[in-house]
Amino acid sequence: MKAWSYLLLLLFMIISCSGNSSSQNLTWYNNATISNITEDPDKPNELVRVSIGISAQVFYLSKKSADYKDLLEKATQSFKKSKTYNIGIENKTNIIKEIKEVK
């Protein structure tokens, strides 16, 4: 019986420490403002170029993403009204995956 208790405790610890892997795959730019939005000249049917901040780092919105319209709307608000957001960029792809309100 004691062995089962240790096994269940070990299993519980593994499950609780696994967390959400999708948020770990993102680099966050907090309190960021979008400085430009343009069609990507190389892949106009797939991507939109988004520049963030004064240094104009370029990232992309995928038109094939399920959240594309929502992300584009928030990006446009940031660009036109200088609204700040927390922006999550997928590592190794430079694709914007999340845009969250600053709290």
Coordinates of C-alpha atoms in Angstrom, one line a residue:
M1 CA 0.0 0.0 0.0
K2 CA 2.8 2.4 0.8
A3 CA 4.4 1.8 -2.6
W4 CA 1.1 2.9 -4.3
S5 CA 1.1 6.0 -2.2
Y6 CA 4.6 6.9 -3.4
L7 CA 3.7 6.1 -7.0
L8 CA 0.6 8.3 -6.9
L9 CA 2.5 11.1 -5.3
L10 CA 5.2 10.9 -8.0
L11 CA 2.6 10.8 -10.7
F12 CA 0.8 13.9 -9.2
M13 CA 4.1 15.8 -9.0
I14 CA 4.9 15.0 -12.7
I15 CA 1.5 16.1 -13.8
S16 CA 1.4 19.3 -11.8
C17 CA 4.9 20.4 -12.9
S18 CA 4.2 19.9 -16.6
G19 CA 2.3 23.2 -16.9
N20 CA 1.2 24.8 -20.2
S21 CA 3.8 24.2 -22.8
S22 CA 2.3 26.6 -25.3
S23 CA 2.9 29.7 -23.1
Q24 CA 6.5 28.5 -22.6
N25 CA 7.0 28.6 -26.4
L26 CA 6.3 32.4 -26.5
T27 CA 8.5 35.4 -26.0
W28 CA 6.5 38.3 -24.5
Y29 CA 6.9 42.0 -25.4
N30 CA 5.1 43.8 -22.6
N31 CA 3.6 47.2 -22.9
A32 CA 4.4 47.2 -26.6
T33 CA 3.0 49.5 -29.3
I34 CA 2.8 48.5 -33.0
S35 CA 4.5 51.0 -35.2
N36 CA 3.5 49.6 -38.7
I37 CA 1.3 47.0 -40.4
T38 CA 1.9 46.0 -44.0
E39 CA 1.3 43.1 -46.3
D40 CA 4.3 40.7 -46.6
P41 CA 5.7 41.2 -50.1
D42 CA 7.1 37.6 -50.2
K43 CA 3.9 35.8 -49.0
P44 CA 0.9 38.3 -49.3
N45 CA -1.7 35.5 -49.2
E46 CA -0.3 34.1 -46.0
L47 CA 1.3 36.8 -43.8
V48 CA 1.0 40.3 -42.6
R49 CA 4.1 42.2 -41.4
V50 CA 3.8 43.9 -38.0
S51 CA 6.5 46.2 -36.6
I52 CA 6.7 46.6 -32.9
G53 CA 8.3 49.5 -31.1
I54 CA 10.6 52.3 -31.9
S55 CA 13.4 49.9 -33.1
A56 CA 10.8 48.4 -35.5
Q57 CA 11.4 44.7 -34.9
V58 CA 9.4 42.9 -37.5
F59 CA 7.0 40.0 -36.7
Y60 CA 4.2 38.3 -38.6
L61 CA 0.5 37.6 -38.3
S62 CA -0.5 34.4 -40.1
K63 CA -3.7 34.8 -42.2
K64 CA -4.3 31.0 -41.7
S65 CA -4.5 31.4 -37.9
A66 CA -7.9 30.8 -36.3
D67 CA -7.4 34.1 -34.3
Y68 CA -6.3 36.1 -37.3
K69 CA -9.2 38.6 -37.3
D70 CA -9.0 39.2 -33.5
L71 CA -5.2 39.6 -33.6
L72 CA -5.4 42.0 -36.6
E73 CA -8.1 44.1 -34.9
K74 CA -5.9 44.5 -31.8
A75 CA -2.8 45.2 -33.9
T76 CA -4.7 47.9 -35.8
Q77 CA -5.9 49.5 -32.6
S78 CA -2.4 49.6 -31.3
F79 CA -1.1 51.1 -34.6
K80 CA -3.8 53.7 -35.1
K81 CA -4.5 54.7 -31.4
S82 CA -1.0 53.9 -29.9
K83 CA -2.7 51.4 -27.6
T84 CA -0.2 49.2 -25.7
Y85 CA -0.5 45.5 -25.4
N86 CA 1.4 42.5 -24.2
I87 CA 2.4 40.6 -27.4
G88 CA 3.4 36.9 -27.4
I89 CA 5.7 35.9 -30.3
E90 CA 6.2 32.2 -31.1
N91 CA 9.9 31.3 -30.6
K92 CA 11.8 30.5 -33.8
T93 CA 9.0 31.6 -36.2
N94 CA 8.5 35.3 -35.3
I95 CA 4.7 34.8 -35.6
I96 CA 2.4 36.7 -33.3
K97 CA 0.3 34.1 -31.4
E98 CA -1.3 36.3 -28.6
I99 CA -2.1 39.9 -28.0
K100 CA -3.4 40.6 -24.5
E101 CA -4.7 43.8 -22.8
V102 CA -2.2 45.4 -20.4
K103 CA -3.6 45.2 -16.9

